[in-house]
Coordinates of C-alpha atoms in Angstrom, one line a residue:
Chain A
M1 CA 23.1 13.3 78.5
L2 CA 19.2 13.4 78.5
A3 CA 19.5 16.9 76.9
E4 CA 21.8 15.6 74.2
W5 CA 19.6 12.6 73.6
I6 CA 16.5 14.9 73.4
S7 CA 17.9 17.3 70.9
A8 CA 19.2 14.4 68.7
W9 CA 15.9 12.4 68.7
L10 CA 13.1 14.8 69.5
P11 CA 14.4 18.2 68.0
N12 CA 11.4 20.2 68.9
V13 CA 11.2 19.1 72.5
R14 CA 12.4 21.5 75.2
L15 CA 13.3 20.1 78.7
A16 CA 11.7 23.0 80.7
P17 CA 8.2 23.0 79.2
L18 CA 8.2 19.2 79.4
L19 CA 9.1 19.1 83.2
K20 CA 6.8 21.9 83.8
A21 CA 3.9 20.0 82.0
T22 CA 4.7 16.8 83.9
E23 CA 4.7 18.7 87.2
D24 CA 1.2 20.1 86.4
T25 CA -0.1 16.7 85.6
L26 CA 1.4 15.4 88.7
Y27 CA 0.0 18.3 90.7
M28 CA -3.6 17.7 89.3
T29 CA -3.4 14.0 89.8
A30 CA -2.3 14.3 93.5
M31 CA -4.7 17.1 94.4
A32 CA -7.8 15.4 93.1
G33 CA -6.5 12.0 94.0
A34 CA -6.4 13.0 97.6
A35 CA -9.9 14.6 97.5
V36 CA -11.2 11.6 95.5
F37 CA -9.8 9.2 98.2
V38 CA -11.6 11.1 101.0
L39 CA -14.9 11.7 99.2
G40 CA -15.0 8.3 97.5
L41 CA -14.2 6.5 100.9
L42 CA -17.0 8.5 102.5
L43 CA -19.5 7.9 99.6
G44 CA -18.4 4.3 99.3
T45 CA -18.9 3.6 103.1
A46 CA -22.4 5.3 102.9
L47 CA -23.3 3.0 100.0
H48 CA -22.0 -0.1 101.7
L49 CA -23.8 0.7 105.0
T50 CA -27.1 1.6 103.6
S51 CA -27.1 -1.3 101.0
P52 CA -29.7 -4.0 101.8
G53 CA -28.8 -6.5 104.6
R54 CA -26.1 -4.2 106.1
L55 CA -25.7 -2.2 109.4
L56 CA -27.7 0.8 108.4
A57 CA -29.8 -0.8 105.6
N58 CA -32.0 2.0 104.1
R59 CA -33.6 1.4 100.7
P60 CA -34.6 4.9 99.7
L61 CA -31.1 6.4 100.9
Y62 CA -29.2 3.7 99.1
W63 CA -31.3 4.3 96.0
A64 CA -30.6 8.0 96.0
L65 CA -26.8 7.7 96.7
S66 CA -26.5 4.9 94.1
T67 CA -28.3 6.8 91.4
L68 CA -26.2 9.9 92.1
T69 CA -22.9 7.8 91.9
N70 CA -24.2 6.3 88.6
V71 CA -25.2 9.5 86.9
F72 CA -21.7 11.0 87.5
R73 CA -20.1 7.9 86.4
A74 CA -22.2 7.8 83.3
I75 CA -21.2 11.4 82.0
P76 CA -18.4 11.2 79.8
F77 CA -15.6 13.1 81.3
I78 CA -15.0 15.7 78.4
I79 CA -18.7 16.5 78.7
L80 CA -18.5 16.8 82.5
L81 CA -15.6 19.3 82.0
V82 CA -17.9 21.5 80.0
L83 CA -21.0 20.9 82.0
L84 CA -19.1 22.0 85.4
I85 CA -17.6 25.3 83.6
P86 CA -20.2 27.5 85.6
F87 CA -19.6 25.6 88.9
T88 CA -15.8 25.9 88.4
R89 CA -16.0 29.6 87.7
A90 CA -18.0 30.2 90.8
V91 CA -15.8 28.1 93.1
V92 CA -12.2 28.6 91.6
G93 CA -12.8 31.9 89.9
T94 CA -11.3 30.9 86.6
I95 CA -11.7 28.2 84.1
L96 CA -8.0 28.1 83.1
G97 CA -5.1 26.6 84.8
V98 CA -4.4 23.5 86.9
N99 CA -6.8 24.4 89.9
A100 CA -9.7 24.9 87.4
A101 CA -9.4 21.2 86.5
L102 CA -9.8 19.9 90.1
P103 CA -13.5 20.1 90.3
A104 CA -14.2 18.1 87.2
L105 CA -11.4 15.8 88.1
I106 CA -12.8 15.2 91.6
F107 CA -16.5 14.8 90.4
G108 CA -15.5 12.5 87.6
A109 CA -13.5 10.2 89.7
A110 CA -14.9 10.1 93.2
P111 CA -18.1 8.3 92.3
F112 CA -15.9 5.7 90.4
Y113 CA -13.6 5.2 93.4
A114 CA -16.9 5.1 95.7
R115 CA -18.1 2.0 93.7
L116 CA -14.7 0.4 94.2
V117 CA -14.8 1.2 98.0
E118 CA -18.3 -0.4 98.1
L119 CA -17.1 -3.5 96.2
A120 CA -14.0 -3.7 98.5
F121 CA -16.2 -3.5 101.6
R122 CA -18.6 -6.1 100.3
E123 CA -15.7 -8.5 100.1
V124 CA -15.1 -8.3 103.9
D125 CA -16.3 -11.4 105.6
R126 CA -19.7 -10.9 107.2
G127 CA -18.7 -13.2 110.0
V128 CA -16.0 -10.8 111.1
I129 CA -18.5 -8.0 111.2
E130 CA -20.9 -10.3 113.3
A131 CA -17.9 -11.0 115.6
T132 CA -17.2 -7.4 116.2
R133 CA -20.8 -6.7 117.0
A134 CA -21.0 -9.6 119.4
M135 CA -17.9 -8.3 121.1
G136 CA -19.8 -5.0 121.6
G137 CA -18.4 -3.0 118.8
G138 CA -20.6 -0.3 117.3
I139 CA -20.7 1.2 113.7
G140 CA -17.6 3.3 114.3
T141 CA -15.6 0.2 115.3
V142 CA -16.9 -1.8 112.3
V143 CA -16.0 0.9 109.9
F144 CA -12.6 2.1 111.2
R145 CA -11.2 -1.1 112.7
V146 CA -12.8 -3.8 110.6
L147 CA -14.0 -2.7 107.1
I148 CA -11.2 -0.3 106.3
P149 CA -8.1 -2.4 107.6
E150 CA -9.5 -5.7 106.2
A151 CA -10.3 -4.2 102.9
A152 CA -7.0 -2.1 102.8
P153 CA -5.5 -4.0 99.8
A154 CA -8.5 -3.7 97.6
L155 CA -8.8 0.0 98.7
V156 CA -5.2 0.5 97.6
S157 CA -5.8 -1.4 94.4
G158 CA -8.9 0.6 93.7
L159 CA -6.9 3.8 94.3
T160 CA -4.3 2.8 91.9
V161 CA -6.9 2.2 89.2
T162 CA -8.5 5.6 90.0
L163 CA -5.2 7.4 89.9
I164 CA -4.4 6.1 86.5
A165 CA -7.8 7.0 85.3
L166 CA -7.1 10.4 86.8
V167 CA -3.9 10.8 84.7
G168 CA -6.2 10.2 81.7
Y169 CA -8.6 12.7 82.7
T170 CA -6.0 15.4 83.3
A171 CA -4.8 14.9 79.8
M172 CA -8.4 15.7 78.6
A173 CA -8.7 18.7 80.9
G174 CA -5.3 19.8 79.5
A175 CA -6.8 19.9 76.0
I176 CA -9.3 22.5 77.1
G177 CA -7.0 24.7 79.0
A178 CA -5.8 23.1 82.2
G179 CA -2.2 22.7 81.4
G180 CA -0.1 19.5 81.9
L181 CA 1.0 16.9 79.6
G182 CA -2.3 16.5 77.7
H183 CA -2.1 20.3 77.0
L184 CA 1.5 20.0 75.8
A185 CA 0.7 17.0 73.6
Y186 CA -2.4 18.5 72.0
L187 CA -1.5 22.3 71.6
E188 CA 2.2 22.1 71.1
G189 CA 2.3 18.6 69.6
F190 CA -0.7 18.1 67.5
Q191 CA -1.9 21.5 66.6
R192 CA 1.7 22.5 65.5
S193 CA 2.4 19.2 64.0
R194 CA 5.4 18.5 66.1
R195 CA 4.9 14.7 66.4
D196 CA 8.2 14.5 68.7
V197 CA 6.5 16.6 71.4
T198 CA 3.4 14.4 71.4
L199 CA 5.7 11.5 71.7
A200 CA 7.6 13.0 74.7
A201 CA 4.4 14.0 76.4
T202 CA 3.1 10.3 75.8
L203 CA 6.3 8.8 77.2
A204 CA 6.0 11.1 80.3
V205 CA 2.3 10.0 80.9
L206 CA 3.4 6.4 80.5
L207 CA 6.1 6.7 83.0
I208 CA 3.7 8.2 85.5
V209 CA 1.2 5.5 85.0
F210 CA 3.9 2.7 85.3
V211 CA 5.2 4.2 88.5
I212 CA 1.8 4.6 90.1
Q213 CA 0.9 1.0 89.2
F214 CA 4.3 -0.3 90.6
L215 CA 3.8 1.6 93.8
G216 CA 0.1 0.7 94.3
D217 CA 0.8 -3.0 93.5
R218 CA 3.7 -3.1 96.1
L219 CA 1.7 -1.4 98.8
A220 CA -1.3 -3.7 98.3
R221 CA 0.8 -6.6 98.3
R222 CA 2.5 -5.5 101.5
L223 CA -0.9 -4.9 103.2
D224 CA -2.4 -8.3 102.2
K225 CA -1.8 -10.9 105.0
R226 CA -4.3 -13.5 103.7
Chain B
M1 CA -28.4 -17.5 134.4
I2 CA -30.5 -17.5 131.1
T3 CA -34.2 -17.8 130.9
L4 CA -36.1 -18.1 127.6
D5 CA -39.8 -17.5 128.0
Q6 CA -42.1 -18.2 125.0
V7 CA -39.4 -17.0 122.6
S8 CA -40.3 -17.0 118.8
K9 CA -38.6 -15.6 115.8
I10 CA -40.8 -15.3 112.7
Y11 CA -39.6 -14.5 109.2
H12 CA -41.9 -13.6 106.3
A13 CA -40.5 -14.7 103.0
G14 CA -42.5 -14.7 99.8
G15 CA -45.9 -14.3 101.6
R16 CA -45.1 -17.4 103.7
R17 CA -44.5 -17.2 107.5
I18 CA -41.5 -19.2 108.8
A19 CA -40.9 -19.7 112.4
A20 CA -37.1 -20.2 112.8
V21 CA -37.8 -20.3 116.6
D22 CA -41.1 -21.4 117.8
E23 CA -42.3 -20.7 121.3
V24 CA -39.1 -21.9 123.0
S25 CA -39.0 -21.7 126.8
L26 CA -35.8 -22.9 128.3
A27 CA -33.8 -22.4 131.6
I28 CA -30.0 -22.6 131.2
P29 CA -28.2 -23.1 134.4
A30 CA -25.2 -20.9 135.4
G31 CA -21.7 -22.4 135.6
R32 CA -22.5 -25.4 133.4
V33 CA -21.9 -26.4 129.8
T34 CA -25.3 -26.6 127.9
G35 CA -25.6 -28.0 124.6
I36 CA -28.4 -27.3 121.9
I37 CA -28.3 -30.1 119.3
G38 CA -30.3 -30.0 116.2
Q39 CA -30.1 -30.4 112.5
S40 CA -29.2 -27.5 110.3
G41 CA -32.3 -25.3 109.8
A42 CA -33.7 -26.4 113.3
G43 CA -33.3 -23.0 114.5
K44 CA -30.5 -23.4 117.1
S45 CA -28.3 -20.7 115.3
T46 CA -31.1 -18.2 115.5
L47 CA -31.6 -19.1 119.1
I48 CA -28.0 -18.8 120.2
R49 CA -27.9 -15.4 118.5
M50 CA -30.7 -14.1 120.6
L51 CA -28.6 -14.7 123.7
N52 CA -26.3 -11.7 122.7
G53 CA -28.9 -9.8 120.9
L54 CA -27.5 -10.4 117.3
E55 CA -31.2 -11.5 116.7
K56 CA -34.3 -10.0 118.1
P57 CA -37.1 -12.2 119.2
S58 CA -40.4 -11.5 117.5
S59 CA -42.2 -12.3 120.8
G60 CA -41.3 -13.6 124.2
S61 CA -38.4 -12.7 126.4
V62 CA -34.7 -13.5 126.5
L63 CA -33.3 -12.8 130.1
V64 CA -29.4 -13.1 130.4
A65 CA -28.1 -12.3 133.8
G66 CA -31.4 -10.4 134.5
R67 CA -31.1 -8.3 131.4
D68 CA -33.7 -8.6 128.7
M69 CA -31.6 -9.0 125.6
G70 CA -34.4 -8.6 123.4
R71 CA -35.1 -5.1 124.3
A72 CA -31.7 -3.9 125.2
S73 CA -30.2 -1.6 122.5
G74 CA -27.5 1.0 121.7
A75 CA -24.8 1.4 124.4
E76 CA -26.7 -0.8 126.8
L77 CA -26.6 -3.8 124.5
R78 CA -22.9 -3.2 123.6
K79 CA -22.0 -3.0 127.3
A80 CA -23.9 -6.3 128.0
R81 CA -22.1 -7.9 125.1
L82 CA -18.6 -7.2 126.6
K83 CA -19.7 -9.8 129.2
I84 CA -20.8 -12.4 126.5
G85 CA -18.1 -14.0 124.6
M86 CA -18.7 -15.8 121.3
I87 CA -16.9 -18.2 119.1
F88 CA -17.8 -19.2 115.7
Q89 CA -17.6 -22.2 113.3
H90 CA -15.4 -20.1 110.9
F91 CA -13.5 -18.4 113.5
N92 CA -14.1 -14.9 112.2
L93 CA -10.7 -13.3 112.9
L94 CA -9.4 -10.4 111.2
W95 CA -6.8 -11.6 108.8
S96 CA -5.2 -8.1 108.8
R97 CA -4.3 -8.5 112.5
T98 CA -1.8 -11.0 114.3
A99 CA -3.1 -13.6 116.8
R100 CA -2.1 -11.0 119.5
A101 CA -3.9 -8.1 117.9
N102 CA -6.9 -10.1 117.2
V103 CA -7.2 -10.7 120.9
A104 CA -6.4 -7.2 121.8
F105 CA -9.3 -6.0 119.6
A106 CA -11.8 -7.3 122.1
L107 CA -10.1 -5.3 124.8
E108 CA -9.7 -2.2 122.5
I109 CA -13.7 -2.3 122.1
A110 CA -13.8 -2.5 125.8
G111 CA -11.7 0.6 126.2
I112 CA -9.0 -1.0 128.1
P113 CA -5.6 1.1 128.1
R114 CA -2.8 -0.2 126.0
A115 CA -0.4 -1.0 128.8
E116 CA -3.1 -3.2 130.5
R117 CA -4.0 -4.8 127.0
R118 CA -0.5 -6.1 126.5
A119 CA -0.5 -8.1 129.8
R120 CA -3.9 -9.3 129.5
V121 CA -3.3 -10.6 125.8
E122 CA -0.3 -12.6 127.0
E123 CA -2.1 -14.1 129.7
L124 CA -5.1 -15.1 127.4
L125 CA -2.9 -16.6 124.7
R126 CA -1.1 -18.6 127.3
L127 CA -4.5 -19.9 128.7
V128 CA -5.4 -21.2 125.2
G129 CA -2.1 -22.7 124.5
L130 CA -0.7 -20.4 121.8
E131 CA 2.6 -19.4 123.2
G132 CA 5.1 -18.7 120.5
R133 CA 2.4 -18.1 117.9
E134 CA 1.5 -14.7 119.0
D135 CA 2.8 -12.8 116.0
A136 CA 1.4 -15.0 113.4
Y137 CA -1.4 -13.9 111.0
P138 CA -4.6 -16.0 111.0
A139 CA -3.4 -17.3 107.4
Q140 CA -0.4 -18.8 109.0
L141 CA -2.3 -20.7 111.8
S142 CA -4.1 -24.1 111.6
G143 CA -7.9 -24.4 112.1
G144 CA -7.5 -25.5 115.7
Q145 CA -4.9 -22.6 116.3
K146 CA -7.4 -20.1 114.9
Q147 CA -10.3 -21.5 117.1
R148 CA -7.8 -21.0 120.0
V149 CA -7.4 -17.4 119.1
G150 CA -11.2 -17.1 118.8
I151 CA -11.5 -18.5 122.4
A152 CA -8.8 -16.2 123.8
R153 CA -10.6 -13.2 122.1
A154 CA -14.0 -14.3 123.5
L155 CA -12.6 -14.6 126.9
A156 CA -10.7 -11.2 126.8
N157 CA -13.3 -9.3 128.8
A158 CA -13.8 -12.0 131.5
P159 CA -17.3 -12.9 130.3
D160 CA -19.8 -14.7 132.4
L161 CA -21.2 -16.4 129.3
L162 CA -19.5 -18.2 126.3
L163 CA -21.5 -18.8 123.2
C164 CA -20.1 -21.5 120.9
D165 CA -21.6 -21.4 117.4
E166 CA -20.8 -24.8 115.8
A167 CA -17.2 -24.2 117.2
T168 CA -15.7 -27.4 116.2
S169 CA -17.7 -28.3 113.0
A170 CA -15.0 -27.1 110.6
L171 CA -12.3 -29.0 112.4
D172 CA -11.0 -32.5 112.1
P173 CA -12.0 -35.2 114.9
Q174 CA -8.6 -34.9 116.7
T175 CA -8.6 -31.1 116.8
T176 CA -12.3 -31.1 117.7
D177 CA -11.5 -33.0 120.9
Q178 CA -8.6 -30.7 121.8
I179 CA -10.9 -27.7 121.5
L180 CA -13.6 -29.5 123.3
D181 CA -11.3 -30.4 126.2
L182 CA -10.0 -26.8 126.2
L183 CA -13.6 -25.5 126.5
S184 CA -14.3 -28.1 129.3
E185 CA -11.3 -27.0 131.2
I186 CA -12.3 -23.2 130.8
N187 CA -15.5 -23.9 132.2
R188 CA -14.2 -25.6 135.2
R189 CA -11.4 -23.1 135.8
L190 CA -13.2 -20.0 135.2
G191 CA -16.6 -21.2 136.1
L192 CA -18.3 -19.4 133.3
T193 CA -21.4 -20.5 131.7
I194 CA -21.1 -22.3 128.3
V195 CA -23.8 -22.5 125.8
L196 CA -23.0 -24.3 122.5
I197 CA -25.0 -25.4 119.4
T198 CA -24.0 -28.3 117.4
H199 CA -25.4 -30.9 115.1
E200 CA -22.7 -33.4 116.5
M201 CA -23.9 -35.9 119.3
H202 CA -20.2 -36.4 120.1
V203 CA -19.8 -32.7 121.3
V204 CA -22.8 -33.1 123.6
R205 CA -21.6 -36.3 125.0
R206 CA -18.0 -35.2 125.6
I207 CA -18.5 -31.9 127.4
C208 CA -22.2 -31.1 128.1
D209 CA -23.9 -31.4 131.4
H210 CA -27.2 -30.4 130.0
V211 CA -28.8 -30.7 126.6
A212 CA -31.6 -29.4 124.7
V213 CA -32.8 -31.1 121.5
M214 CA -34.2 -28.8 118.7
E215 CA -36.4 -29.7 115.8
A216 CA -38.3 -27.3 113.5
G217 CA -37.9 -24.3 115.7
R218 CA -38.9 -26.1 118.9
V219 CA -37.1 -27.5 121.8
V220 CA -38.7 -31.0 121.9
E221 CA -36.6 -32.4 124.7
E222 CA -34.2 -31.2 127.4
G223 CA -32.5 -31.9 130.6
L224 CA -29.4 -33.5 132.0
V225 CA -27.4 -35.2 129.4
S226 CA -27.2 -38.6 131.3
E227 CA -31.1 -38.5 131.7
V228 CA -32.1 -37.4 128.2
F229 CA -29.9 -40.0 126.5
A230 CA -30.6 -42.8 128.8
A231 CA -34.3 -42.5 128.1
P232 CA -34.8 -40.6 124.8
K233 CA -38.4 -39.7 124.3
Q234 CA -38.4 -38.1 120.9
P235 CA -37.6 -39.8 117.6
I236 CA -35.2 -36.9 116.8
T237 CA -33.2 -37.7 120.0
R238 CA -33.0 -41.2 119.2
R239 CA -31.7 -40.4 115.8
F240 CA -28.9 -38.4 117.5
I241 CA -28.2 -41.2 119.8
R242 CA -27.8 -43.4 116.9
Q243 CA -25.3 -41.0 115.5
T244 CA -23.0 -41.8 118.3
A245 CA -23.7 -45.5 118.0
E246 CA -22.1 -45.3 114.7
E247 CA -19.1 -43.9 116.3
G248 CA -18.9 -47.0 118.6
G249 CA -21.7 -46.1 121.2
F250 CA -24.6 -48.4 122.0
D251 CA -27.6 -48.7 119.8
P252 CA -30.7 -50.1 121.8
A253 CA -32.2 -51.1 118.4
L254 CA -29.5 -53.8 118.2
A255 CA -30.5 -55.5 121.6
P256 CA -32.5 -58.5 121.9
P257 CA -36.2 -57.5 121.7
E258 CA -37.1 -59.1 125.1
G259 CA -35.7 -58.4 128.6
A260 CA -34.2 -55.4 130.6
L261 CA -31.4 -53.2 129.3
L262 CA -29.1 -51.6 131.7
R263 CA -26.3 -49.0 131.2
L264 CA -23.7 -49.1 133.8
T265 CA -21.1 -46.3 134.1
H266 CA -18.2 -46.0 136.4
A267 CA -15.4 -43.6 136.8
A268 CA -12.0 -44.7 135.5
E269 CA -10.5 -44.1 138.8
G270 CA -11.3 -47.3 140.9
G271 CA -13.0 -48.6 137.9
E272 CA -11.5 -52.0 138.4
A273 CA -13.0 -52.4 141.7
Q274 CA -16.4 -51.2 140.3
A275 CA -16.2 -53.5 137.5
S276 CA -15.7 -56.4 139.6
A277 CA -18.9 -55.4 141.4
F278 CA -20.7 -56.5 138.5
S279 CA -19.5 -60.0 138.4
E280 CA -20.0 -60.0 142.2
A281 CA -23.6 -59.0 141.9
V282 CA -24.3 -61.6 139.1
L283 CA -22.9 -64.4 141.5
K284 CA -24.7 -63.0 144.6
L285 CA -28.0 -62.4 143.1
G286 CA -27.8 -65.7 140.9
L287 CA -28.5 -63.5 137.7
R288 CA -28.2 -64.4 134.1
A289 CA -26.7 -61.4 132.5
N290 CA -25.4 -60.8 128.9
L291 CA -22.7 -58.2 128.3
L292 CA -23.7 -56.4 125.1
Q293 CA -21.0 -53.8 125.1
A294 CA -18.2 -52.4 127.4
R295 CA -15.9 -49.5 126.5
L296 CA -14.2 -46.5 127.9
I297 CA -15.7 -43.0 127.0
Q298 CA -14.6 -39.5 127.5
T299 CA -17.1 -37.3 129.7
P300 CA -16.8 -33.8 131.4
E301 CA -15.6 -35.6 134.5
G302 CA -12.7 -37.5 132.7
P303 CA -12.7 -41.0 131.1
S304 CA -15.1 -43.5 132.4
G305 CA -16.2 -47.1 131.7
E306 CA -19.6 -48.0 130.1
I307 CA -21.1 -51.4 130.2
V308 CA -24.4 -52.2 128.6
A309 CA -25.9 -55.3 130.0
H310 CA -29.0 -57.4 129.0
L311 CA -31.1 -59.4 131.5
P312 CA -33.4 -61.9 130.1
D313 CA -35.5 -61.7 133.2
P314 CA -36.6 -58.1 133.6
S315 CA -37.7 -58.5 137.2
Q316 CA -34.0 -58.8 138.1
A317 CA -33.3 -55.3 136.8
R318 CA -34.3 -53.4 140.0
P319 CA -32.4 -55.7 142.6
L320 CA -29.3 -55.5 140.3
A321 CA -29.5 -51.7 139.9
G322 CA -29.9 -51.3 143.8
F323 CA -26.9 -53.5 144.5
L324 CA -24.6 -51.7 141.9
A325 CA -25.6 -48.1 142.9
A326 CA -24.8 -49.0 146.5
R327 CA -21.2 -49.6 145.2
G328 CA -21.0 -46.1 143.5
I329 CA -21.8 -47.3 139.9
G330 CA -24.1 -45.2 137.9
V331 CA -27.1 -47.3 136.5
D332 CA -29.5 -46.2 133.8
I333 CA -32.2 -48.6 133.2
L334 CA -32.6 -48.3 129.4
R335 CA -35.5 -50.8 129.2
E336 CA -37.4 -52.6 132.0
A337 CA -39.4 -55.2 130.1

């Protein structure tokens, strides 16, 4: 049924490469997303705790972390991809394929998510943190039992936004050799003037984005007990 | 229980030196309810936070159960805090946890095993009257219920001291009285020391044994509630007393300018016999006495009657006081001339 519909409306689109490209995009988004979640949470927590008036307030350290975050966030992703080529070659061993896209995806998105984490933690009521300290809780208790659970809906919403940004990044990475739907749209679709291929790749990206948004919203809503 | 010695907390803001707490020395007795009353900005909030080390004094010492809270840090401070409960104006519950889990949180911090936690949480929620609401999230609870969760959480690790930071200021008058009565009951049943800060005279009147009045970082007056309010020395204390006058209490400023003023208080139980003692005294001693006010008030010991009498002849005040005191009536001579 799908195959018939495709051959009728999108004559140049073959299902196998489309599925493979979708799988590559999902793979890159998921792998980078997992790393971004962990690194962003770490960096965001460090940003939050060292910011003025917080538990580990430290102006020079906060300034250093903040600047690092801003620099990576400010570099346009397509330029970051090119800048990181030597690093990628050293770490991954190649600059082609889905794994070669991961370093740039992670460096591009982790600082973005870290800012969202910092923002989410800043919204946690200071009174609750004070109460935790008054009960004898230390930094570990504050981070793992107060900040993360209390900010969970915002952390999930932030991750949703980040994952959607990552889908966009994978498309750019695809254009310079990473594979995935961006690669399909650009090389097969644009350069060979097969508009139906570009259209199919776009529809696949849209579908992925909608599903991520839907699942993210649902989870955030479920976690929100306010 | 608690001894503050020459405690100051100095802030520097924009080149200016601000003393939030200024050379405060105070002894807070164990097992009683002590109120620290002051207007906002008087330094009471900083003062109460020094008792559990949330704020460190700039100078002076804060001794709580023999431990210097100003110098304690790290694991020692966290351990000391397990035995000091605290409740807050805005409750400060974790909204991501149910009432039950919020109370359990204090036990988790203390490292109590799960099985033990469960039983203890049930017991605490029963103590504060929250049976049936254990699985509600804070968002589903009323202000009074949230404060009850806060109280259960503060009592979880069987503290010796309970700090109340404007605990009823966000509640309506009726709920305020319910929470105050609960605190009073806890004080009696568990024998723990309660220190509360408030800007409401009503709170001090209703549950405090001792009071300290703060103004501009200093404790300007302190002592037994009955004594301090019978003979206020500072203008700020009189202002607070006028605050209750507006709620139906007696305002000495409204009394005739000449003559003696006496406040007589008697327990509600046997109050009838005691009240008749007053008319008996008037007849026996051949007094001329005017009743300025008579009412029932709520005190830590239960409801009690209060009469304010005016004697045009001040020389009769002492004989009347002696006669009534002998019949078990509390007598405060508010003014002797």
